[in-house]
PDB file of C-alpha atoms and ligand atoms in Angstrom:
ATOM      1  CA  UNK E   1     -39.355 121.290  75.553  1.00  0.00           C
ATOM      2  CA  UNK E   2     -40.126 118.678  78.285  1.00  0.00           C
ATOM      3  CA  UNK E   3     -39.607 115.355  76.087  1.00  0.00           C
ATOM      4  CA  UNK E   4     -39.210 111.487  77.751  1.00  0.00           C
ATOM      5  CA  UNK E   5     -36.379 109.423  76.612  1.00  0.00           C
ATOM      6  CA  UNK E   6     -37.734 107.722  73.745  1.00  0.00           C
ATOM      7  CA  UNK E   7     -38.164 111.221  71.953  1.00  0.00           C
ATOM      8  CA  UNK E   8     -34.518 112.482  72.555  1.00  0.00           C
ATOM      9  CA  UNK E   9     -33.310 109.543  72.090  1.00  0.00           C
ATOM     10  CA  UNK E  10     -34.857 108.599  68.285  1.00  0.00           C
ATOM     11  CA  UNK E  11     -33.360 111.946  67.607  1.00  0.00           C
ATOM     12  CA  UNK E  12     -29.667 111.111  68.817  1.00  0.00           C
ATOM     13  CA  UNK E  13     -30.284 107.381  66.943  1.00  0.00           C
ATOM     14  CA  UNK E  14     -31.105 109.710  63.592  1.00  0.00           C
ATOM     15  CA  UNK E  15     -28.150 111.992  63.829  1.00  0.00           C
ATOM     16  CA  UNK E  16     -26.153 109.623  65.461  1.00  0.00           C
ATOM     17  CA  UNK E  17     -24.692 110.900  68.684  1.00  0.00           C
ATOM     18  CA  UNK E  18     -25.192 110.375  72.469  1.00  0.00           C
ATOM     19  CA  UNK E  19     -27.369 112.390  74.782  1.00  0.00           C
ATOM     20  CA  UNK E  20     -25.867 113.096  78.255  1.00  0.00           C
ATOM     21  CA  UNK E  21     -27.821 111.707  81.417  1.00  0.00           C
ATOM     22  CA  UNK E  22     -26.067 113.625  84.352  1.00  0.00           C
ATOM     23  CA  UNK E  23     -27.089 112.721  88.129  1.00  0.00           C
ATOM     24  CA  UNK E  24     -28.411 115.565  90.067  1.00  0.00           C
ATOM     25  CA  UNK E  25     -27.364 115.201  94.094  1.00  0.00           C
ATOM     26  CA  UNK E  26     -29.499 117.930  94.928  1.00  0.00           C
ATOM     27  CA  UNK E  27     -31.569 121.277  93.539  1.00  0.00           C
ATOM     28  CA  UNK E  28     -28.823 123.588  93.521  1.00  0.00           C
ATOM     29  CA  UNK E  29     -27.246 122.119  90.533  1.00  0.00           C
ATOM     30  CA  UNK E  30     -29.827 121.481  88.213  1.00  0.00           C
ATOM     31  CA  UNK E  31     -30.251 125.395  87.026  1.00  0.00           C
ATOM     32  CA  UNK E  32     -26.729 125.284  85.487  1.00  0.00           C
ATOM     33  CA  UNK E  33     -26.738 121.518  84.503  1.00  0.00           C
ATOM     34  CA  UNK E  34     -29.205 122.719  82.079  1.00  0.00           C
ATOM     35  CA  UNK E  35     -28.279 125.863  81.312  1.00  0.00           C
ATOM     36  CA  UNK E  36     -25.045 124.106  79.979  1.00  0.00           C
ATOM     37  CA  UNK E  37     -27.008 121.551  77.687  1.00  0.00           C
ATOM     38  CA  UNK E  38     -28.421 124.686  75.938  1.00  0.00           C
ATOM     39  CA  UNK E  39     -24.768 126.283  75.852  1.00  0.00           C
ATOM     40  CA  UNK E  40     -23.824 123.325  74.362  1.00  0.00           C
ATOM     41  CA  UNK E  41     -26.579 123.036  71.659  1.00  0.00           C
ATOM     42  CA  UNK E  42     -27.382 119.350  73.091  1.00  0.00           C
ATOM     43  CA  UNK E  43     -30.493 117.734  75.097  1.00  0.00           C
ATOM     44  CA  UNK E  44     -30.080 116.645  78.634  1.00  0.00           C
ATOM     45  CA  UNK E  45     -31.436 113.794  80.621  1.00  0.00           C
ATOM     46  CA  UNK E  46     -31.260 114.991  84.678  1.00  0.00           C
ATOM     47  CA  UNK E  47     -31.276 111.961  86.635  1.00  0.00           C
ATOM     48  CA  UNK E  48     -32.461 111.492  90.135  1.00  0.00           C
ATOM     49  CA  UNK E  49     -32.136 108.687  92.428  1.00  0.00           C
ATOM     50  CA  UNK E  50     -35.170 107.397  94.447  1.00  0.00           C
ATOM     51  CA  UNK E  51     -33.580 108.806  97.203  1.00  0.00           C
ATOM     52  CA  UNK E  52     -32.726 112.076  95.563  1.00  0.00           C
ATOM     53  CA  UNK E  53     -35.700 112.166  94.860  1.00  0.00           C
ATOM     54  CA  UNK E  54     -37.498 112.007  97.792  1.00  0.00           C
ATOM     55  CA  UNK E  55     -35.218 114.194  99.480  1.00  0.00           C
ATOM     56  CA  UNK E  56     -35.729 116.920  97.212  1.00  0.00           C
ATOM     57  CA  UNK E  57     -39.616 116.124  96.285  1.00  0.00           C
ATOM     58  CA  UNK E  58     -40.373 114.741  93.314  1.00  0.00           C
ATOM     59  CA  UNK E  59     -42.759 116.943  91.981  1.00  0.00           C
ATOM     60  CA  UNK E  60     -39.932 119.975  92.838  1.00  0.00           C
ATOM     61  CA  UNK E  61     -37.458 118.324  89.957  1.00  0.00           C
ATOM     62  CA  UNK E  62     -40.174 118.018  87.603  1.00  0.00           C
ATOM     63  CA  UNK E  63     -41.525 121.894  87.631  1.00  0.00           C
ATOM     64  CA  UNK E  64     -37.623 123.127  87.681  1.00  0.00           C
ATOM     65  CA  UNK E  65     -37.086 120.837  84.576  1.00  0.00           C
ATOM     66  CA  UNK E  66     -40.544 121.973  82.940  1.00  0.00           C
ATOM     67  CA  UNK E  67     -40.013 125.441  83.664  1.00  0.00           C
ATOM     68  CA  UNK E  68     -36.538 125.596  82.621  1.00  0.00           C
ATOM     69  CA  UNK E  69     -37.003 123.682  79.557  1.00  0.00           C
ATOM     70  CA  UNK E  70     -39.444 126.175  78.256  1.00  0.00           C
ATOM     71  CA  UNK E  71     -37.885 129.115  79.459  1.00  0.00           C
ATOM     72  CA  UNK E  72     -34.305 127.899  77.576  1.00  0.00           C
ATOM     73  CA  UNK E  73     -35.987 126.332  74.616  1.00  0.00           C
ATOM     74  CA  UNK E  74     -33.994 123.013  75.458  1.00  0.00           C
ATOM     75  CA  UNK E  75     -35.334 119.527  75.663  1.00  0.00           C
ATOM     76  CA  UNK E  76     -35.144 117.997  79.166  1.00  0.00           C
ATOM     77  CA  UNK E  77     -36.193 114.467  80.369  1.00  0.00           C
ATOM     78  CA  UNK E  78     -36.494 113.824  83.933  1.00  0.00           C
ATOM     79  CA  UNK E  79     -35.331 109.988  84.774  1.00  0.00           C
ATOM     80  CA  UNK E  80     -35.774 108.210  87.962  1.00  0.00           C
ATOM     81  CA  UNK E  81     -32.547 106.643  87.743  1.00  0.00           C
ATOM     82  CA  UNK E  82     -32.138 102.516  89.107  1.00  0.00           C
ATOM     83  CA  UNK E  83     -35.515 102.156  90.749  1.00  0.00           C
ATOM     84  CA  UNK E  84     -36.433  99.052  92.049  1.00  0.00           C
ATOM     85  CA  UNK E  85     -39.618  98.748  93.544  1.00  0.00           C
ATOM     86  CA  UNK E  86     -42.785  99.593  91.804  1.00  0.00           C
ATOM     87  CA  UNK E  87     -44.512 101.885  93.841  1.00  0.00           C
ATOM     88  CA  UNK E  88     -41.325 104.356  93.660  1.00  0.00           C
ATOM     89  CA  UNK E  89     -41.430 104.334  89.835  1.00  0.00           C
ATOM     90  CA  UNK E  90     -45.415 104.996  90.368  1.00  0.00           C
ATOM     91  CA  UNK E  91     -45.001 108.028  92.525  1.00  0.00           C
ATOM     92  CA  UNK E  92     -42.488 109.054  90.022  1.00  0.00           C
ATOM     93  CA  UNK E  93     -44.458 108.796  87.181  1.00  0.00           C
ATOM     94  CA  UNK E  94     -47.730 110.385  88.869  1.00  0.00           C
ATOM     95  CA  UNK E  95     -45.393 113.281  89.653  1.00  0.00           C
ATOM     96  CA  UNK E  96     -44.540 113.814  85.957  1.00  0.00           C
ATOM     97  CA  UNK E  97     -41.146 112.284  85.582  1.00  0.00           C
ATOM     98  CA  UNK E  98     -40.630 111.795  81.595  1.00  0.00           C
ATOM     99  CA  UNK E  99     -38.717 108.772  82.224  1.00  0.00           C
ATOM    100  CA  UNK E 100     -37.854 105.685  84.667  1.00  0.00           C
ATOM    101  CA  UNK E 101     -35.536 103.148  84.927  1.00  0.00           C
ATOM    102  CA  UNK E 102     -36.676  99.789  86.161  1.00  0.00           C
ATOM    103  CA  UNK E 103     -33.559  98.088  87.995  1.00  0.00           C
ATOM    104  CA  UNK E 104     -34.426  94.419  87.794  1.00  0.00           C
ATOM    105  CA  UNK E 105     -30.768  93.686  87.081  1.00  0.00           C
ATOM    106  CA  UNK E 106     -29.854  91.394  90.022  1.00  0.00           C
ATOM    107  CA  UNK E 107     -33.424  89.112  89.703  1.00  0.00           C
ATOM    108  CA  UNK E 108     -33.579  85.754  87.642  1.00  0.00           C
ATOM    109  CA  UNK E 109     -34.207  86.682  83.917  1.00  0.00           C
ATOM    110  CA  UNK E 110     -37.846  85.661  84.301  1.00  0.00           C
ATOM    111  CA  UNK E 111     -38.738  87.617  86.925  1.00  0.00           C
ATOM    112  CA  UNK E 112     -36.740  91.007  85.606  1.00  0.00           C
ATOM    113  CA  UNK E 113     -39.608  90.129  82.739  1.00  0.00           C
ATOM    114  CA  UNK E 114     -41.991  89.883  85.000  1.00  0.00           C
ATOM    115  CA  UNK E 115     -41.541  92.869  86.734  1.00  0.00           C
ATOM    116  CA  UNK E 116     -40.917  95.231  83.914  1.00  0.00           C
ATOM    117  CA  UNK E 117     -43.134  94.391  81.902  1.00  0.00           C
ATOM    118  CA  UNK E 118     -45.753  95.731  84.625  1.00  0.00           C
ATOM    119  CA  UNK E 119     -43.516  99.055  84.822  1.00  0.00           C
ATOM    120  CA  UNK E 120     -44.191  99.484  80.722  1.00  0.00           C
ATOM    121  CA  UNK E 121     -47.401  98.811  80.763  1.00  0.00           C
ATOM    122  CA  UNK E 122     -47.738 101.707  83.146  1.00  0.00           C
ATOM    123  CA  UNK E 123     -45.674 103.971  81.684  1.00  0.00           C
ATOM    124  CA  UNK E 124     -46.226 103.639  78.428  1.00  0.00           C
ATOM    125  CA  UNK E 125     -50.024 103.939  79.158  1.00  0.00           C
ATOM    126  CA  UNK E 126     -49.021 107.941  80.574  1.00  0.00           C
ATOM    127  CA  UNK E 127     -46.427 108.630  77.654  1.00  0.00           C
ATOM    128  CA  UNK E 128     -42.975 107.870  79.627  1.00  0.00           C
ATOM    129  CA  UNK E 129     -40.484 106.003  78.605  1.00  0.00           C
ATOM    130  CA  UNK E 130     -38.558 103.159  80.114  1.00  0.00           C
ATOM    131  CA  UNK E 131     -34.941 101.861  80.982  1.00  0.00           C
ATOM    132  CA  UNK E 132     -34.141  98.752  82.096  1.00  0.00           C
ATOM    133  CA  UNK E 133     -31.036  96.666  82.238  1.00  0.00           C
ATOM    134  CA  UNK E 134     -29.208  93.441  81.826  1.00  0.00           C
ATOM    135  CA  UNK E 135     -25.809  92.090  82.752  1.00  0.00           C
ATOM    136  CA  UNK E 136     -24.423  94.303  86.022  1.00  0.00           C
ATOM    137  CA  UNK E 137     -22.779  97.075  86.682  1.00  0.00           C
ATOM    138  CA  UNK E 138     -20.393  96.967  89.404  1.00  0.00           C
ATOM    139  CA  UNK E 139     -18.851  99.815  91.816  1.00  0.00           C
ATOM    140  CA  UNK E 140     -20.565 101.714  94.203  1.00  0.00           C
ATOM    141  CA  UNK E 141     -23.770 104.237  93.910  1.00  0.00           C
ATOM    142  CA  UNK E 142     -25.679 105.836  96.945  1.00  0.00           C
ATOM    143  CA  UNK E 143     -23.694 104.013  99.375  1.00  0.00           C
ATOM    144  CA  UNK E 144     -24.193 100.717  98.352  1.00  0.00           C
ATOM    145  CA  UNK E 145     -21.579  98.624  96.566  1.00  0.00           C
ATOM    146  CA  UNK E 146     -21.780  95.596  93.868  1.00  0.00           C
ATOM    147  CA  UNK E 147     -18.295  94.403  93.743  1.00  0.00           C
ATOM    148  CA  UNK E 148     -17.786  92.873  90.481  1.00  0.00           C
ATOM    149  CA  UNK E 149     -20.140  93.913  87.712  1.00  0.00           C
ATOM    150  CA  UNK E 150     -21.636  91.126  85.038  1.00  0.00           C
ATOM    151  CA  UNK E 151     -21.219  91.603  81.555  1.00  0.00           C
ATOM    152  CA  UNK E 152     -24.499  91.544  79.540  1.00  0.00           C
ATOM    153  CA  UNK E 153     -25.333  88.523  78.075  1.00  0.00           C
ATOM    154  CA  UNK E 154     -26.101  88.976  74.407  1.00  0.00           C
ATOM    155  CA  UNK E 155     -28.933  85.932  74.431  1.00  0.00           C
ATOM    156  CA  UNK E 156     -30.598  86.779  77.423  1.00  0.00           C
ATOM    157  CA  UNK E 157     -30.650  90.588  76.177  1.00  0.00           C
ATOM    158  CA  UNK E 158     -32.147  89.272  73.508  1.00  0.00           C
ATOM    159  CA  UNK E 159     -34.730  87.558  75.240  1.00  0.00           C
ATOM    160  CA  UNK E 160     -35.321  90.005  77.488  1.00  0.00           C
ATOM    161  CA  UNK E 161     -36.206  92.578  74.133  1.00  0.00           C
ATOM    162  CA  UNK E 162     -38.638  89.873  72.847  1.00  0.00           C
ATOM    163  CA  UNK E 163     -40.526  89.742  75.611  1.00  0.00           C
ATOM    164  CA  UNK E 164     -40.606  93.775  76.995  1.00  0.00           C
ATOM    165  CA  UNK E 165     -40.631  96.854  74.760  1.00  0.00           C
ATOM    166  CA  UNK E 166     -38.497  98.733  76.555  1.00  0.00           C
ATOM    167  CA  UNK E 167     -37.021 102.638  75.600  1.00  0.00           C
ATOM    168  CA  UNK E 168     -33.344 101.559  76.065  1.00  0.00           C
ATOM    169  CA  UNK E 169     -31.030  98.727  77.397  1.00  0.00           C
ATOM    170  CA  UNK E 170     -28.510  99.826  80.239  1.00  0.00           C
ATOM    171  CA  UNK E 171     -25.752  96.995  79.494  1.00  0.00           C
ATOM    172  CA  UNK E 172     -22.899  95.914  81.369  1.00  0.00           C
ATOM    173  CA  UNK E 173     -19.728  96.240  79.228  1.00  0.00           C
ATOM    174  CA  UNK E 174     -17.275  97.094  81.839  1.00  0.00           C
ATOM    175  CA  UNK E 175     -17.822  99.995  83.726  1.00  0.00           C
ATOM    176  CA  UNK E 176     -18.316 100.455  87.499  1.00  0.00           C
ATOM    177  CA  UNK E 177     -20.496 102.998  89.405  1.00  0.00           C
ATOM    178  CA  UNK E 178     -18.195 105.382  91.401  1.00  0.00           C
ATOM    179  CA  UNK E 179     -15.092 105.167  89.598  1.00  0.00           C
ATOM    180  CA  UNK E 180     -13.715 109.096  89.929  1.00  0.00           C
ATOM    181  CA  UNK E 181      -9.508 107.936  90.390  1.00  0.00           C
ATOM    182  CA  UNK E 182      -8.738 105.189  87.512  1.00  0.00           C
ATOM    183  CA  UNK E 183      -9.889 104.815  84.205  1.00  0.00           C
ATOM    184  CA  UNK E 184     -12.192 101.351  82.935  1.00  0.00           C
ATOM    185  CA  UNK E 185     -11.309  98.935  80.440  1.00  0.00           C
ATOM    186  CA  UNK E 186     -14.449  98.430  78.178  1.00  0.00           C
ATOM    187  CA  UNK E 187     -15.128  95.632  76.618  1.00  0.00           C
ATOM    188  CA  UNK E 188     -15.897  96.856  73.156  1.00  0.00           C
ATOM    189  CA  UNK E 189     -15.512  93.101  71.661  1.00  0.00           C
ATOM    190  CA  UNK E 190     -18.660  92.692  73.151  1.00  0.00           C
ATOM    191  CA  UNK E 191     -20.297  96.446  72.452  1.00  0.00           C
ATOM    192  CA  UNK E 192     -19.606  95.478  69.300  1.00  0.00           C
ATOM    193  CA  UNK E 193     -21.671  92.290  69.346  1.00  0.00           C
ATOM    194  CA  UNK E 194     -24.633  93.784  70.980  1.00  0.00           C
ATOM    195  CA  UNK E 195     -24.690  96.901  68.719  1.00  0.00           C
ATOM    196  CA  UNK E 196     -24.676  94.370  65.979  1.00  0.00           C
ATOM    197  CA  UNK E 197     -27.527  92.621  67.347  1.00  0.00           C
ATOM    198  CA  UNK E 198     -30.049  95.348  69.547  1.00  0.00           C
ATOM    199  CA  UNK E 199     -31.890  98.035  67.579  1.00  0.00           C
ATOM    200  CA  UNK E 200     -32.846  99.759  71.006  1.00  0.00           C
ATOM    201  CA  UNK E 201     -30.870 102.471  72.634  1.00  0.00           C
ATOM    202  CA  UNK E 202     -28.032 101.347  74.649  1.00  0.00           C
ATOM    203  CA  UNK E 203     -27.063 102.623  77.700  1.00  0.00           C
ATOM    204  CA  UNK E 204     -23.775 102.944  79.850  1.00  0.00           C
ATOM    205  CA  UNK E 205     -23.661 103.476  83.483  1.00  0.00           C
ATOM    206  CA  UNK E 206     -20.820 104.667  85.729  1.00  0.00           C
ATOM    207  CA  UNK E 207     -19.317 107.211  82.948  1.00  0.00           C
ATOM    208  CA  UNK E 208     -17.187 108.894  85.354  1.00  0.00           C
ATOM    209  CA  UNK E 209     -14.563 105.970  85.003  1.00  0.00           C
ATOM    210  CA  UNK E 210     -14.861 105.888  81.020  1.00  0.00           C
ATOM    211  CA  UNK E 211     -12.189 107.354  79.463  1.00  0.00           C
ATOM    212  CA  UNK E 212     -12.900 110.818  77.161  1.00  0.00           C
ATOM    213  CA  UNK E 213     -11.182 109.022  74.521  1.00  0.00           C
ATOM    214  CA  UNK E 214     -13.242 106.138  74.372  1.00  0.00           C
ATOM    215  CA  UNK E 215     -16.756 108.729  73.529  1.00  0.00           C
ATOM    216  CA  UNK E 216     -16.750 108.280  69.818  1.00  0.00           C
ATOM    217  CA  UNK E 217     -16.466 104.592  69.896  1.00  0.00           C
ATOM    218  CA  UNK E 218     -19.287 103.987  72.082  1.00  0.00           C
ATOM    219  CA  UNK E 219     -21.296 106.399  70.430  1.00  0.00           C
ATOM    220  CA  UNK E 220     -20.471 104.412  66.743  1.00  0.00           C
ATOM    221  CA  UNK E 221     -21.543 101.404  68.895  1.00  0.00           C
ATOM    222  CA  UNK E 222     -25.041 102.500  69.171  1.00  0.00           C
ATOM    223  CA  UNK E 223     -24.657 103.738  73.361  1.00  0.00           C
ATOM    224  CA  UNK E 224     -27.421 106.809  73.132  1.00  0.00           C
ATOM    225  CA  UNK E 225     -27.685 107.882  76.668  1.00  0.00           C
ATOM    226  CA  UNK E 226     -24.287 108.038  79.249  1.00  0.00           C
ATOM    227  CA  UNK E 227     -24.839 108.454  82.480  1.00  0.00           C
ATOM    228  CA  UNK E 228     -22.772 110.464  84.843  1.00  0.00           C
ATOM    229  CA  UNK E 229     -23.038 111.119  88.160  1.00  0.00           C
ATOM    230  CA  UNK E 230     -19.928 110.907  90.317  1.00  0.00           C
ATOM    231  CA  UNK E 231     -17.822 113.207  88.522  1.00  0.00           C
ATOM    232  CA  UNK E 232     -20.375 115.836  89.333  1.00  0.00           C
ATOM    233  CA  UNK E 233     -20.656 114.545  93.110  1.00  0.00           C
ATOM    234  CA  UNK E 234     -16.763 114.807  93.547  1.00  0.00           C
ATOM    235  CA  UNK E 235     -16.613 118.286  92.193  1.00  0.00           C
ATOM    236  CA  UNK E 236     -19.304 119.951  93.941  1.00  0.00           C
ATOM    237  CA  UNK E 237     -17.957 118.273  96.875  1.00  0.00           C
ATOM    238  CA  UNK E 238     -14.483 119.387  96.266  1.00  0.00           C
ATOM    239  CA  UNK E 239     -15.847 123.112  95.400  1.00  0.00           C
ATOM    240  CA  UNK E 240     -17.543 123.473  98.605  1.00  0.00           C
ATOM    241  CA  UNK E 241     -15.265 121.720 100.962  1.00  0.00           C
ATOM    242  CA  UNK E 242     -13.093 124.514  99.775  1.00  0.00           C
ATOM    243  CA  UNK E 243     -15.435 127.415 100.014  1.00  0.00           C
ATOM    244  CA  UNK E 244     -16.772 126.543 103.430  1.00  0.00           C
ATOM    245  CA  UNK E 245     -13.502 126.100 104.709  1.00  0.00           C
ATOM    246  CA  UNK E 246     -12.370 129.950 103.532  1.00  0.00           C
ATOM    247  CA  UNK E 247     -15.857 131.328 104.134  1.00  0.00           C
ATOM    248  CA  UNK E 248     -16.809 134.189 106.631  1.00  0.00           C
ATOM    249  CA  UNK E 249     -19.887 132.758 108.489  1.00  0.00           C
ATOM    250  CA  UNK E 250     -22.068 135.426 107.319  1.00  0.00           C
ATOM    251  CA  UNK E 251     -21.048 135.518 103.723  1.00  0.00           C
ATOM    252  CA  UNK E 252     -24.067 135.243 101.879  1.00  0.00           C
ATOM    253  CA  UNK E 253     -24.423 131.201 101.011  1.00  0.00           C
ATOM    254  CA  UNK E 254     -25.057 131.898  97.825  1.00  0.00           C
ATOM    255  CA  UNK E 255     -21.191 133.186  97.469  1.00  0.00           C
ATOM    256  CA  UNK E 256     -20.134 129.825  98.478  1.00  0.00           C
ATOM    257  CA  UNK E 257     -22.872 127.533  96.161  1.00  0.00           C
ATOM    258  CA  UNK E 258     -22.250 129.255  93.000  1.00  0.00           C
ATOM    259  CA  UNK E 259     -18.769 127.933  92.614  1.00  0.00           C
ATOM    260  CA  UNK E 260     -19.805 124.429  93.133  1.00  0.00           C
ATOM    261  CA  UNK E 261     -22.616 124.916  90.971  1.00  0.00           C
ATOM    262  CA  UNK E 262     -19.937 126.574  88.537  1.00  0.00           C
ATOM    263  CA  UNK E 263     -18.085 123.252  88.384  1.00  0.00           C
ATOM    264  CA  UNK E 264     -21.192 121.546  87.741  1.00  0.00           C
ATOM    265  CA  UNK E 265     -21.765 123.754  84.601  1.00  0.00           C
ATOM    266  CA  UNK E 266     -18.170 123.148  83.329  1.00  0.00           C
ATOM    267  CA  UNK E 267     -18.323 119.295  83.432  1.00  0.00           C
ATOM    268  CA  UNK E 268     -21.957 118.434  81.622  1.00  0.00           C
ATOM    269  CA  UNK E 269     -20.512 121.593  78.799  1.00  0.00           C
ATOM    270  CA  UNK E 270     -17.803 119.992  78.381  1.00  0.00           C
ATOM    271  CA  UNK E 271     -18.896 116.583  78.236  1.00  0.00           C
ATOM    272  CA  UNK E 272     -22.050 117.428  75.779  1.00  0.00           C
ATOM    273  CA  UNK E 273     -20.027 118.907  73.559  1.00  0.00           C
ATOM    274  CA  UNK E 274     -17.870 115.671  73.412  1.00  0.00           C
ATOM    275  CA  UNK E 275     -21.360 113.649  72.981  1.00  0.00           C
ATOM    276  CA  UNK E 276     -22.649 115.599  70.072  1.00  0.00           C
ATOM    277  CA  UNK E 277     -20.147 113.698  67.583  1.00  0.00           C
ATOM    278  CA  UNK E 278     -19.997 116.551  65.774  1.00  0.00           C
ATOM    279  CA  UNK E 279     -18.187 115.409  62.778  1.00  0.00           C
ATOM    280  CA  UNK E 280     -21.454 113.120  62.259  1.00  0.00           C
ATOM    281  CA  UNK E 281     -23.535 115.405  63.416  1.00  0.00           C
ATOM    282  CA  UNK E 282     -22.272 117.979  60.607  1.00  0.00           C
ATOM    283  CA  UNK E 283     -21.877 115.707  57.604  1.00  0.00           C
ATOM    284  CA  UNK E 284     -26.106 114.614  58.425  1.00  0.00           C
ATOM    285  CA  UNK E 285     -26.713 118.811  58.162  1.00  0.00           C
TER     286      UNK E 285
HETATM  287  P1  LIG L 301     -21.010 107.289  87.905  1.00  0.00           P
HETATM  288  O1  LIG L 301     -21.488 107.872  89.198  1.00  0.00           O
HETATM  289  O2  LIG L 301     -19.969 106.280  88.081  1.00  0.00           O
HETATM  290  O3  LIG L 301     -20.644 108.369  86.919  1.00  0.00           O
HETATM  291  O4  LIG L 301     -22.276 106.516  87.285  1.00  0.00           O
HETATM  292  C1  LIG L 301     -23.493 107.181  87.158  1.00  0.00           C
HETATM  293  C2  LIG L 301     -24.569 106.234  86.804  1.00  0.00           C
HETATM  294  O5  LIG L 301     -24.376 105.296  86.065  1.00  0.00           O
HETATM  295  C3  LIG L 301     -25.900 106.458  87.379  1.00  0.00           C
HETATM  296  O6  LIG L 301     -26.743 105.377  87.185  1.00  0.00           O
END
C-alpha cells in the first residue's frame, strides 16, 4: 500500500528494525528500487530532492509509487527529502507525496520552530507525515557542500520535540552527505543518549559512509529510517559510464539502462535485508 512515514515507521518501532529511505536521481530507477523492497520482504521510503523532483514532476513519482505499491502489495512512502522553503513542501504535498522533510537545520532554534511548526500543521491536516532535523549533517548533497556537520544537541532536541510534533528526528551523530570512498566514525556515545531520551523515530542521513557493520547498533539505538542516496548515484553512474562507452549508437537504450538500474536493485536488496534485523524481527513472530 501507499502509507506516509509515520505508518511504516510505528511498524519498524514495534518490530524493531529500520526501514530503508533510498534517494531516487531520476525515474528509471524507481521500478527496481521497489521491486527490491518487496524481494526483500521490507517497506521502502523513495526519496526525492526538490530538485529531483521538479525535474522529474512531482505528481510522476507519486502515481509510479501508487501504482507500484498496489500492483506489488508493498508499502511505499514518497518523501520530499531536505526541503527548505514552504511552498516546495506545499506543491509536494498537493501532489500526494506521503511524506516531507522540513530542513530548518541551519536557522536559530526558534525559528526552525517557527517554521515547522507551520509545515505540520499542514501536513498533518492532509494525513502526511513530517521530518525535520537538528544538529547538522555535513558533506555534500546536490552540489552543495556543508563542511563540518554539528552534532545534535540533546537539550535543544528536546526542546525542539516539546514544541513541534514531528514524525521523526534526522540527528547529526557523525555522518556526512556524499561519503562513497571512506567509512564515518559515529558517535554512538551520543546515539546512545538521545535514544535514551527521544521516543520519536530517529533518523540518519548520509548512509553511504556508515559502515554495514555498524546497522544493528543503530537500529538497537532507536534510528528507524536510513537514508541513502549516493551509493545509488555512484553506481548507476559507474554502470552507465561503462555501457555508453561500449555501446553501438543504435543499441536499443534500454540495453544500456537496465544494467544501471540492475545495480540499483542489488544495493537497496541488499541493504533491506541488512535493515530488517532479522534476529529481532524473528524472535517478535
Ligand atoms: P548519502 O548520499 O550520503 O547516502 O546521504 C543520503 C541522504 O542522507 C539524503 O538526505
Amino acid at each position: 500500500m501507499y502509507k506516509n512515514l509515520k505508518e511504516v515507521l510505528t511498524e519498524a518501532e514495534r518490530i524493531n528494525y529500520t526501514v530503508g529511505a533510498f534517494n531516487a536521481h531520476n525515474l528509471e530507477m524507481v521500478p527496481d528500487m521497489i521491486r527490491a523492497a518487496k524481494d526483500a520482504g521490507s517497506p521502502i521510503i523513495i526519496q526525492t530532492s526538490v530538485s529531483t523532483a521538479q525535474y522529474v514532476g512531482m505528481k510522476n513519482f507519486v502515481a509510479v509509487c501508487k501504482t507500484m505499491a498496489d500492483d506489488l502489495l508493498v508499502d511505499v512512502v514518497l518523501h520530499l527529502d531536505h526541503a527548505k522553503s514552504f511552498d516546495d513542501i506545499k506543491e509536494a504535498i498537493d501532489a500526494g507525496y506521503s511524506s516531507v522533510m522540513f530542513d530548518g537545520s541551519a536557522l536559530p532554534l526558534r525559528e526552525n520552530i517557527e517554521k515547522a511548526l507551520r509545515v505540520v500543521e499542514y501536513a498533518h491536516a492532509r494525513d502526511v507525515s513530517v521530518e525535520c532535523e537538528i544538529g547538522t549533517i555535513g558533506g555534500t548533497e546536490e552540489g552543495v557542500t556543508i563542511a563540518e556537520g554539528v552534532y545534535t544537541d540533546p537539550k535543544q532536541a528536546l526542546t525542539f520535540l516539546d514544541a513541534v510534533d514531528v514524525d521523526a528526528l534526522a540527528v547529526g551523530v557523525g555522518t556526512h552527505h556524499g561519503q562513497f570512498q571512506s567509512k564515518t566514525k559515529l558517535n554512538f556515545p551520543l546515539i546512545e543518549e538521545l535514544h535514551s531520551l527521544i521516543t520519536k523515530p530517529l533518523v540518519i542521513h548520509g548512509g553511504t559512509g556508515v559502515d554495514e557493520s555498524d546497522y544493528t547498533q543503530l537500529t538497537e539505538n532507536g534510528i528507524r529510517k536510513f537514508n541513502v542516496g549516493t551509493e545509488l548515484l555512484v553506481g548507476w553512474t559507474r554502470a552507465a559510464k561503462k555501457q555508453f562507452e561500449d555501446t553501438e549508437l543504435n543499441n536499443s537504450l534500454r540495453n544500456n539502462i537496465m544494467p544501471c538500474n540492475q545495480v540499483v536493485y542489488d544495493v537497496v536488496y541488499h541493504k533491506t535485508g541488512l535493515f530488517l534485523n532479522k534476529k529481532s524481527v524473528v524472535a517478535t513472530m
